[in-house]
XYZ file of C-alpha atoms in Angstrom:
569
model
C 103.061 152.920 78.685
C 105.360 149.882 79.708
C 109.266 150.782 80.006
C 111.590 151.003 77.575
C 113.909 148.070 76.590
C 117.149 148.215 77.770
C 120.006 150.474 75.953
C 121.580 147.666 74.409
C 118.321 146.136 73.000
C 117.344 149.929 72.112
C 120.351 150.050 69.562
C 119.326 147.043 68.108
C 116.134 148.059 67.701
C 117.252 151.274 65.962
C 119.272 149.572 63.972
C 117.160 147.170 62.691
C 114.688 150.216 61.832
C 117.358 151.809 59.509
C 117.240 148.244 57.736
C 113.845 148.138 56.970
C 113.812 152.024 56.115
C 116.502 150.956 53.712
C 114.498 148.455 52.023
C 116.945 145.804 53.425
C 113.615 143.567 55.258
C 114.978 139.752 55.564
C 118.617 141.998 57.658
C 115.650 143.999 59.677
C 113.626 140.728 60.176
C 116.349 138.955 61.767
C 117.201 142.059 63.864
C 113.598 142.562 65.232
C 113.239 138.737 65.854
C 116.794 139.003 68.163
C 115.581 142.064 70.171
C 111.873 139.811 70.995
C 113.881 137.376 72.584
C 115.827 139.718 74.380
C 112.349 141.466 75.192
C 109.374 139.343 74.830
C 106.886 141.556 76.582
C 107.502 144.993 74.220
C 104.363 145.464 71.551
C 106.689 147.676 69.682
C 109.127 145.487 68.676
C 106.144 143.036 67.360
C 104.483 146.009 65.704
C 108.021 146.464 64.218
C 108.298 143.010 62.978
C 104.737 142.142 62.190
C 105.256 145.675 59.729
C 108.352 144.071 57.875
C 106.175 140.860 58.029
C 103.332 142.368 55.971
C 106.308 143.969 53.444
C 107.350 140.775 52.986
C 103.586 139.126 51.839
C 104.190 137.146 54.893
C 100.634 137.970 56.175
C 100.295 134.660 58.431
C 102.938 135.393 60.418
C 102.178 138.839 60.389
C 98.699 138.362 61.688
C 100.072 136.662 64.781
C 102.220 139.204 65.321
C 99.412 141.748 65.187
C 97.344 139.539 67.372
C 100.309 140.034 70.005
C 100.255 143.676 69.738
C 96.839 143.640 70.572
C 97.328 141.134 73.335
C 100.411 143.122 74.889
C 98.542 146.428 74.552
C 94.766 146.653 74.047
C 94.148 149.962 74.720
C 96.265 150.800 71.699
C 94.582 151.311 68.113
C 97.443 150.557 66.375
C 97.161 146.591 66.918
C 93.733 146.535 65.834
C 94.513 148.495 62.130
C 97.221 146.234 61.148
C 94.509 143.126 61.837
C 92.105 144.460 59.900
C 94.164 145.251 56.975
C 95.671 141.547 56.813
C 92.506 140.078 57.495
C 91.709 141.982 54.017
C 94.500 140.342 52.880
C 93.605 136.889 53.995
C 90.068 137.047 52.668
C 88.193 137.131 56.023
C 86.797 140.419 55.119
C 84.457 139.471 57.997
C 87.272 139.494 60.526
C 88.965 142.700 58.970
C 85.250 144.528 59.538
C 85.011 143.667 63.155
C 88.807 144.792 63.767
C 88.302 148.050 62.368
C 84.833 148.580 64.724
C 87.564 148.321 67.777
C 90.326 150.069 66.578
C 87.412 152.955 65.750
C 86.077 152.470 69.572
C 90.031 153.595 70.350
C 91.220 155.894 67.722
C 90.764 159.387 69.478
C 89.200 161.770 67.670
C 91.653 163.774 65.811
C 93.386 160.763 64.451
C 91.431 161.960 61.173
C 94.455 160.579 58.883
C 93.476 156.784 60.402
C 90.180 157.250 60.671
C 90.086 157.839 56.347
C 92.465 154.433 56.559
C 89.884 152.339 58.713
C 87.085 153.962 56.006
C 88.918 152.547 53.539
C 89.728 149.190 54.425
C 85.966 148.755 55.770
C 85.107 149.514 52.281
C 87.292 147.311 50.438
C 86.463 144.825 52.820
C 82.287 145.085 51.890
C 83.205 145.443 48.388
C 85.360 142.175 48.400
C 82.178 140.774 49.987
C 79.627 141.649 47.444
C 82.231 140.322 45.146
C 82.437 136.874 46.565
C 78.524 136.455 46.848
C 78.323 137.534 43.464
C 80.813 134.789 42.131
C 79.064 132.749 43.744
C 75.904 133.199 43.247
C 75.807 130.710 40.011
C 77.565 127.588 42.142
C 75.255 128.549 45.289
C 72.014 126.456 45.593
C 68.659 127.792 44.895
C 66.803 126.921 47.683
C 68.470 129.764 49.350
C 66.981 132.634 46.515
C 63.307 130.957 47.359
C 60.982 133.591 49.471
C 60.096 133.321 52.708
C 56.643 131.923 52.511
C 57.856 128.942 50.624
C 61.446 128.534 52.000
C 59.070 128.118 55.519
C 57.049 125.624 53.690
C 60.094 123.395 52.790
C 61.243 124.085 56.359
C 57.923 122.764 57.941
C 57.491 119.866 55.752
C 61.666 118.676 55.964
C 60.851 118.745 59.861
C 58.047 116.049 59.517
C 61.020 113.713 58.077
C 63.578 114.907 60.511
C 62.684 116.172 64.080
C 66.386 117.920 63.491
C 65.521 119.775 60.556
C 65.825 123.561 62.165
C 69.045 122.972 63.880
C 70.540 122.013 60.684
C 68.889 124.488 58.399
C 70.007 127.173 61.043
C 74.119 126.088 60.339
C 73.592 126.517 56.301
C 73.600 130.113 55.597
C 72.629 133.444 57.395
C 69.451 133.773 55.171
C 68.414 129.846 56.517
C 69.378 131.162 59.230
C 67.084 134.253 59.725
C 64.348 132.010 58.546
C 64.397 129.080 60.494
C 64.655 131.448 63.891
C 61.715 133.612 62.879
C 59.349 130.657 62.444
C 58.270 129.562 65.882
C 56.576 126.341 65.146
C 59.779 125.058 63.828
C 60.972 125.071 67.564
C 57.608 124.014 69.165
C 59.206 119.999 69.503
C 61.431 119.930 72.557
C 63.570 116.911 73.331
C 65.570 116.594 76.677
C 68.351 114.331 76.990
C 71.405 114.428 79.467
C 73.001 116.919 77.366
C 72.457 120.658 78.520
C 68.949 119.961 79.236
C 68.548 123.577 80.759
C 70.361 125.375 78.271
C 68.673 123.594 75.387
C 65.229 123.905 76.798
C 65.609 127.940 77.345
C 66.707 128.053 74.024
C 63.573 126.178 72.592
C 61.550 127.865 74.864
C 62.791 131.709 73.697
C 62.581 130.633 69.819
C 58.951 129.054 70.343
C 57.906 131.616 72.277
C 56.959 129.516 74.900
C 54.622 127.604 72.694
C 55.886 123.515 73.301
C 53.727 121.173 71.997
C 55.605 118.280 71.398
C 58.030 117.685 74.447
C 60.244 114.152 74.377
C 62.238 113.005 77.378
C 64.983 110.607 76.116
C 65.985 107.974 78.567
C 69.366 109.246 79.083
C 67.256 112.408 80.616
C 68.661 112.567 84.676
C 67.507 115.107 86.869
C 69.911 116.017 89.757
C 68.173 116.816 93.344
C 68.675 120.139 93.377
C 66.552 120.994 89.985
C 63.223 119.524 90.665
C 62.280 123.068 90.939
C 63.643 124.226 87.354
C 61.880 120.767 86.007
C 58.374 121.480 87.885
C 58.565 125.380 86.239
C 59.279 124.033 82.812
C 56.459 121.165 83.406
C 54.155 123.815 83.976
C 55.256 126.301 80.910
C 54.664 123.551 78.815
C 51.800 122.107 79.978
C 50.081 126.405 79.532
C 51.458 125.953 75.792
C 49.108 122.706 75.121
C 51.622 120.328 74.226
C 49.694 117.943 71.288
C 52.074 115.444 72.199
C 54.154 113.934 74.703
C 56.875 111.521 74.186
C 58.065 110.210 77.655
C 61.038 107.415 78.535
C 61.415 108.645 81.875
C 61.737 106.693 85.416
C 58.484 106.724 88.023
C 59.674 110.010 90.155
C 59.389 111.683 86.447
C 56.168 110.466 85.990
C 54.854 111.602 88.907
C 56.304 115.347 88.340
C 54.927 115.069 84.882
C 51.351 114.149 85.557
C 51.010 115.925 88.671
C 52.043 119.374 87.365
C 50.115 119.193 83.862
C 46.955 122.036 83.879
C 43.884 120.393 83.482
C 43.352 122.464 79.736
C 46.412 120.695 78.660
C 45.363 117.059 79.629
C 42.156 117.951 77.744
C 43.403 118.819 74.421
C 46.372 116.023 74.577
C 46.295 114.292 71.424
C 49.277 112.285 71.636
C 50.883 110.006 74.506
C 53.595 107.846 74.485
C 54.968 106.707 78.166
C 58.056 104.140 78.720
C 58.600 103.962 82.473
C 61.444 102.472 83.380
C 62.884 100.982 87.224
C 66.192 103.353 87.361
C 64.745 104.905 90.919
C 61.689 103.346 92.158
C 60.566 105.729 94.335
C 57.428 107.082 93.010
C 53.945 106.101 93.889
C 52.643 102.389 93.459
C 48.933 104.112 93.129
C 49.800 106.349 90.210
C 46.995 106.370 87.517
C 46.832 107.917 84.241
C 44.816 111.284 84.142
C 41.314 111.186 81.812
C 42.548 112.351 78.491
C 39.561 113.221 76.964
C 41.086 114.179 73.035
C 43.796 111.611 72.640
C 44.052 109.728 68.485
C 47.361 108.127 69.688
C 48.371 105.964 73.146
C 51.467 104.148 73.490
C 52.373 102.334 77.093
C 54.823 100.522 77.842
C 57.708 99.267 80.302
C 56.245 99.162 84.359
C 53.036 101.116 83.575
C 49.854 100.122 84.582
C 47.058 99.684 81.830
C 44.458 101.339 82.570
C 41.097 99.649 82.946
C 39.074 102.437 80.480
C 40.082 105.310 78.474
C 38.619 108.226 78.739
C 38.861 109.088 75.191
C 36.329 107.340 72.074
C 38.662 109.039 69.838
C 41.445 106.680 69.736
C 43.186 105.982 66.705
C 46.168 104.289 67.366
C 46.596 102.132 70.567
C 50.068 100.395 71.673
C 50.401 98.641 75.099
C 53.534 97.191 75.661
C 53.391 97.200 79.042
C 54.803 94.538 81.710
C 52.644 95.128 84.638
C 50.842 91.827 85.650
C 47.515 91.969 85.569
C 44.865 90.077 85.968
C 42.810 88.340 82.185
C 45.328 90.644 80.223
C 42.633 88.856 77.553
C 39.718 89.963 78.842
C 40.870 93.232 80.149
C 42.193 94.115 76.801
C 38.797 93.182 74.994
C 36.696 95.628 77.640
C 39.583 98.247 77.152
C 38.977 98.604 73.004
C 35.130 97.770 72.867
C 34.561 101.011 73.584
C 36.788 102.855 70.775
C 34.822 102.639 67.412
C 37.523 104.959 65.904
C 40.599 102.719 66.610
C 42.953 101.961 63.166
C 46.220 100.896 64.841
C 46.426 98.360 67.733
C 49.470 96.287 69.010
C 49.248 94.816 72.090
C 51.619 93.005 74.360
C 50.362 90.287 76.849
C 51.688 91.000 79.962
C 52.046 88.217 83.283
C 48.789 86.928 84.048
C 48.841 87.698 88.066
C 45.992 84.828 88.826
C 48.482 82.369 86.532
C 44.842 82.182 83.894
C 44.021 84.073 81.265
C 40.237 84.164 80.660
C 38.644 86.013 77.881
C 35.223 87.047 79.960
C 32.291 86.558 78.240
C 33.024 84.721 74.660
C 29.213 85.171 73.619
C 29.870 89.013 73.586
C 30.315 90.654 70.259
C 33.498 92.671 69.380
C 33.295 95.110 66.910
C 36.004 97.429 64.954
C 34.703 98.474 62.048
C 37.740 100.743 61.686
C 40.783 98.890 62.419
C 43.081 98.156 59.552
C 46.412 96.743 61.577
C 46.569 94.177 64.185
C 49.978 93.815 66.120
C 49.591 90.677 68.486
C 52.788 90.223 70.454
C 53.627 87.660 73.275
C 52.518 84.091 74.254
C 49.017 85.155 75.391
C 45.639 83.619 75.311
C 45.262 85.637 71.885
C 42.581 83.011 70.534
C 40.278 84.188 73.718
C 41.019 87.562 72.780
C 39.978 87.221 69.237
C 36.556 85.568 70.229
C 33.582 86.447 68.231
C 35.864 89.294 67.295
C 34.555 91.773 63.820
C 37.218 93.596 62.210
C 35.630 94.045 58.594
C 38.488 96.581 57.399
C 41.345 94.934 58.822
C 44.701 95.142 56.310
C 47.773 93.920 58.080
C 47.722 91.193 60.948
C 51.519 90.725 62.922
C 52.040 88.014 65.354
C 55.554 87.737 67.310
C 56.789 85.157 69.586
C 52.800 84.149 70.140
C 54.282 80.722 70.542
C 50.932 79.088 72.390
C 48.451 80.484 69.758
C 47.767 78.335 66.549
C 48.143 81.068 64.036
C 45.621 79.193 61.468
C 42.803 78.918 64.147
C 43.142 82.481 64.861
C 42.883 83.500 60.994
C 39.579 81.739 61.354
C 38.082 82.843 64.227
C 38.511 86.337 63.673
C 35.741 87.639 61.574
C 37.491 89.469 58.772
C 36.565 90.733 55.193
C 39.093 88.079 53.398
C 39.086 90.213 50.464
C 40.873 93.059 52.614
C 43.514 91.372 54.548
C 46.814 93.030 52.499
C 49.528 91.833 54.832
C 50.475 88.225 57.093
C 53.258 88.429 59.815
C 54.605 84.948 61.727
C 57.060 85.354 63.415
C 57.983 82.370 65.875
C 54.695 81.359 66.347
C 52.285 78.319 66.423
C 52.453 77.055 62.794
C 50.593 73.768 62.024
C 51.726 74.240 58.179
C 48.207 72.388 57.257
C 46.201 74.387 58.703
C 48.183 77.370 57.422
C 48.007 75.941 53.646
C 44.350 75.630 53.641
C 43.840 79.472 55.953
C 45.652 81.145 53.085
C 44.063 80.566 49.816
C 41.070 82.635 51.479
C 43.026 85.929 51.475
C 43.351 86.195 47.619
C 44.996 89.700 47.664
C 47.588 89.146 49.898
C 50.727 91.249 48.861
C 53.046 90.722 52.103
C 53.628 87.484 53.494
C 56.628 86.949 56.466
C 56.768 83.587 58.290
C 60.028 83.425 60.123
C 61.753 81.758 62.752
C 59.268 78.464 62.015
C 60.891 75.302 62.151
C 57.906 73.858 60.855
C 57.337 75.618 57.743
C 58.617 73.555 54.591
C 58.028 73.806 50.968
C 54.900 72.590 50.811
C 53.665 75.678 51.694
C 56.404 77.600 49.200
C 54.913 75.239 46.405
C 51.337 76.177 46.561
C 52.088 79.740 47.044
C 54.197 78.982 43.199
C 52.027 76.654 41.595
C 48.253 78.218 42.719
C 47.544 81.515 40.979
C 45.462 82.707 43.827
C 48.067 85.549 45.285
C 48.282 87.450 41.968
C 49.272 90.514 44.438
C 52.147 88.936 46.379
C 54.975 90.795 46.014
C 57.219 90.765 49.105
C 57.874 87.083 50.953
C 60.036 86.724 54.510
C 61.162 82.810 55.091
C 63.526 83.775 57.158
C 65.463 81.645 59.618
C 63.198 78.296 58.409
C 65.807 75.122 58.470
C 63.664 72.902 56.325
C 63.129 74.856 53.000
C 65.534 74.807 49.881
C 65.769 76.900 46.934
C 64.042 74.888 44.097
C 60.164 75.868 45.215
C 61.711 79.589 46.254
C 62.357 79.775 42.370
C 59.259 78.431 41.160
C 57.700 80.994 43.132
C 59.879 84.077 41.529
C 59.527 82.514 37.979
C 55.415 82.481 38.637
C 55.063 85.791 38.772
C 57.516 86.832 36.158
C 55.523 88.290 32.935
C 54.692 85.826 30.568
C 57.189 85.957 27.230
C 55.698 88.208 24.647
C 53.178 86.604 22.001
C 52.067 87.298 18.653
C 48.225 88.371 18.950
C 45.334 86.217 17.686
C 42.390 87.315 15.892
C 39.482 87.025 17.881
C 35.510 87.212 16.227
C 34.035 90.573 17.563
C 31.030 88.204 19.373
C 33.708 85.910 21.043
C 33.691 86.838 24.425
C 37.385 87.601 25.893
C 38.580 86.141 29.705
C 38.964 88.369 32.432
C 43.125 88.245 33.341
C 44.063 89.065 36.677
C 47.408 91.098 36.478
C 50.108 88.759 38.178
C 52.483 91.503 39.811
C 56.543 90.447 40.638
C 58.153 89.394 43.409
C 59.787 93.149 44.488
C 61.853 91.761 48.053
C 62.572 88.355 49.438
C 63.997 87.760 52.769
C 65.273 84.234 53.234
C 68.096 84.985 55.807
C 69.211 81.944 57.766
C 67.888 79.127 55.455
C 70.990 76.724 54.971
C 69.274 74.474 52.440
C 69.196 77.101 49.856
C 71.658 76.462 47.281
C 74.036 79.532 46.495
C 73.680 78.987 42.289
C 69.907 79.200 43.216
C 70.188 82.238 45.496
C 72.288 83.947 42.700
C 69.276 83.596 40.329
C 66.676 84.539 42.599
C 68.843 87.880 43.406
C 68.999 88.803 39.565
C 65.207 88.781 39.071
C 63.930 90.004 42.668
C 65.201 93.428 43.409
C 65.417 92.889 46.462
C 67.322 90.008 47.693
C 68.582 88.470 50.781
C 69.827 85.365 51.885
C 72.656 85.797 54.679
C 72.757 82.246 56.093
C 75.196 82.628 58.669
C 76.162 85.121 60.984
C 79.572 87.024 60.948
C 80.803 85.218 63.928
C 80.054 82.070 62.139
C 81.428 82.594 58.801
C 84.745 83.427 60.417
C 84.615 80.511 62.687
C 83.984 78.737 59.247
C 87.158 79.908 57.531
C 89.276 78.986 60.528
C 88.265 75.717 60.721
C 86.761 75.997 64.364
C 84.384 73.955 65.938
């Protein structure tokens, strides 16, 4: 028990009692406030005031005072009661159940009188509560009354849109709450960055129950010296789980821990890859090969990786190399590495350095068949017409070139052997554009319903004009010209206005023997992109943008515009 306060602050004190026995609380206020600052370190003089406080309906104040009893003396009950009753009175009925727990774990055990108070305001306090969900109930949103078998269902399928699905529906409500930590699977994806990798990944870990199959290493990821070890242990956890899938941007020591730690069940049942190796420390080894996934649908490579020279896998699906490892006939090595993957759908490829300086294709004679691929992503000036030799791709559906600027993108519509009738989807983008040969490659893909040529100085409206005035792309609904110099907005209209419904008409009477045309349905023009095109007027853009949903044409940047309004050169 600390010492009393000094005589003269003990006749205050006394005094300031008989005030607030007498009813007089703002005279015994200002009397218990004078005797704190005489004695700042006494938790019955706050008691005292944080009592005429709570008379008052001051309950703020009163709660700090109470908080200072406690501080000043936390052995003592009395500290404790007061918090829970204004915490009552502040509507954290929460708060006022926890402070009642401790002043319980003090009271001694014939303090029945108190113990009948604490029982009381504990009650109130759960009462209140059933109260305020009740109110609430009618404001509150459903999805929180659904069971647990669907609300898991809505959980699982959310996550497929948004890898942070569980960490948010964990913050909206205890009963999200509850749910979203008893479903494992929820926490199976695992993605380190530089923030608390440790913590986060024991976390993950303990709610999965050890089962990671999707693990993600961000390229912010740094591992200090002196936790190799933790890394190598959580490497191997993971790898006994059978991660499906492994997202990795991670430097070439990383790699090396990775791939030399994985279990040989998990490199078996691996079904997706994606690797990004980076320079940051380029320490690990210059002979490092990928392992012989066996089970893998998806492989993406790229940054300093070496493509490998066959894949282990006839299961493939999708198949991105991005890589920028020279090697030597990226052409021909790229043709040996996919004849052997009659499965493949997806494949983008970017051509790396040539190390000889050549690119040769191998053996042109020598048939290529996909009968399976439906999208072609051809990136990079490489020998892409040597690639496409003699080349079969019967289902293909959307064909993307980028920055392919030594490859005639007309001659390679040609000499890859296609089902015209399939092809969906044409992608230029700073490319090899003779616009002749391009104007008479086109009319052959008569259900074309995406078309993008940008950054091509040599397209012009020639091309625009047939596209408006042939009725051979009944399908076409979105068109990219952006960042094309020579074309203006007259043939962009015609092109709109083309596919616009024709204008209602009464119907004509027709002899049941006449026979009737076949009409093709024309569909509209949904988006057009024709973003850096100076030559199209703005009264013409504002038409376009009212009958194409839609609509852009932002012809200068924001640094220019506001050069433009200054008057800078």
């Amino acid at each position: 028990m600390p010492a009393m306060p000094p005589v003269h602050v003990q006749e205050a004190f006394t005094s300031a009692l008989s005030l607030f026995k007498a009813g007089k609380l703002d005279d015994a206020l200002a009397g218990f406030t004078a005797c704190i600052e005489r004695e700042p370190r006494s938790h019955q003089l706050f008691d005292a005031r944080a009592a005429t406080l709570e008379r008052l309906g001051m309950h703020k104040e009163a709660l700090k005072d109470a908080r200072k009893v406690v501080e000043l003396s936390p052995e003592q009950p009395k500290g404790y009661i007061r918090a829970a009753r204004l915490f009552l009175r502040l509507g954290k009925m929460e708060r006022s159940i926890d402070a009642c727990n401790m002043a319980e774990e003090r009271l001694p055990t014939f303090e029945k009188r108190r113990r009948v108070e604490l029982a009381a305001i504990r009650a109130e306090a759960i009462a209140a509560m059933e109260a305020r969900d009740t109110a609430l109930t009618s404001l509150m949103c459903h999805m929180q009354k659904l069971p647990y078998e669907l609300l898991s269902i809505v959980f699982a399928e959310w996550m497929e849109e948004d890898i942070a699905a569980p960490v948010i529906a964990s913050h909206v409500c205890h009963r999200w709450r509850e749910t979203a930590l008893s479903i494992s699977r929820l926490w199976s994806t695992l993605i380190l960055t530089r923030h608390k990798p440790e913590l986060k990944a024991a976390t993950w870990l303990k709610r999965s129950h050890s089962r990671c199959t999707d693990l993600r290493i961000r390229n912010d990821f740094s591992l200090a010296a002196d936790r190799q070890e933790w890394f190598t242990d959580l490497i191997r956890i993971v790898g006994h789980g059978n991660p499906i899938r492994l997202d990795l941007n991670i430097p070439q020591t990383l790699r090396d821990t990775i791939f030399g730690n994985l279990p040989a069940p998990a490199v078996d049942k691996l079904q997706e890859l994606s690797l990004h190796v980076s320079l940051k420390n380029p320490q690990g080894s210059s002979s490092f090969s990928l392992p012989a996934f066996t089970s893998l649908r998806c492989l993406e490579l790229g940054g300093y990786v070496r493509v490998p020279t066959e894949l282990a896998s006839r299961t493939l699906e999708v198949l991105v190399l991005k890589s920028i490892w020279p090697a030597a006939a990226p052409a021909a090595m790229y043709r040996r590495l996919i004849s052997d993957l009659p499965n493949l759908r997806t494949l983008s490829l970017k051509s790396p350095i040539p190390s000889s300086g050549t690119d040769v294709s191998g053996d042109p004679d020598e048939a290529l068949v996909l009968p399976n691929l439906e999208s072609m992503e051809l990136l990079g000036p490489g020998n892409w017409l040597s690639f496409a030799e003699n080349m079969e791709v019967p289902s293909l559906q959307a064909l993307r070139m980028d920055n392919c600027s030594r490859t005639n993108a007309a001659e390679l519509l040609s000499t890859l052997k296609m089902n015209d009738s399939a092809l969906t989807e044409i992608s230029l983008s700073a490319c090899g554009l003779p616009e002749r040969g391009l104007r008479e490659a086109l009319p052959r893909f008569t259900n074309l319903n995406k078309l993008q040529i940008v950054r091509s100085a040599e397209l012009s409206n020639a091309l625009i004009e047939d596209l408006a005035e042939k009725p051979l792309w009944p399908q076409l609904q979105h068109v990219n010209f952006s960042h094309s110099p020579r074309i203006t907005g007259s043939p962009l209209l015609r092109l709109v206005r083309s596919h616009l419904p024709p204008p209602d008409t009464e119907p004509i009477d027709i002899d049941i023997g006449e026979a009737k045309p076949v009409q093709t349905k024309i569909l509209p023009i949904k988006s057009m992109i024709i973003d850096g095109c100076p030559k199209v007027d703005h009264e013409l853009a504002q038409k376009m943008a009212i009958l194409v949903s839609d609509f852009s044409c932002v012809y200068m940047t924001k640094d220019q515009s506001t050069k433009r309004r200054r008057g800078d050169p």
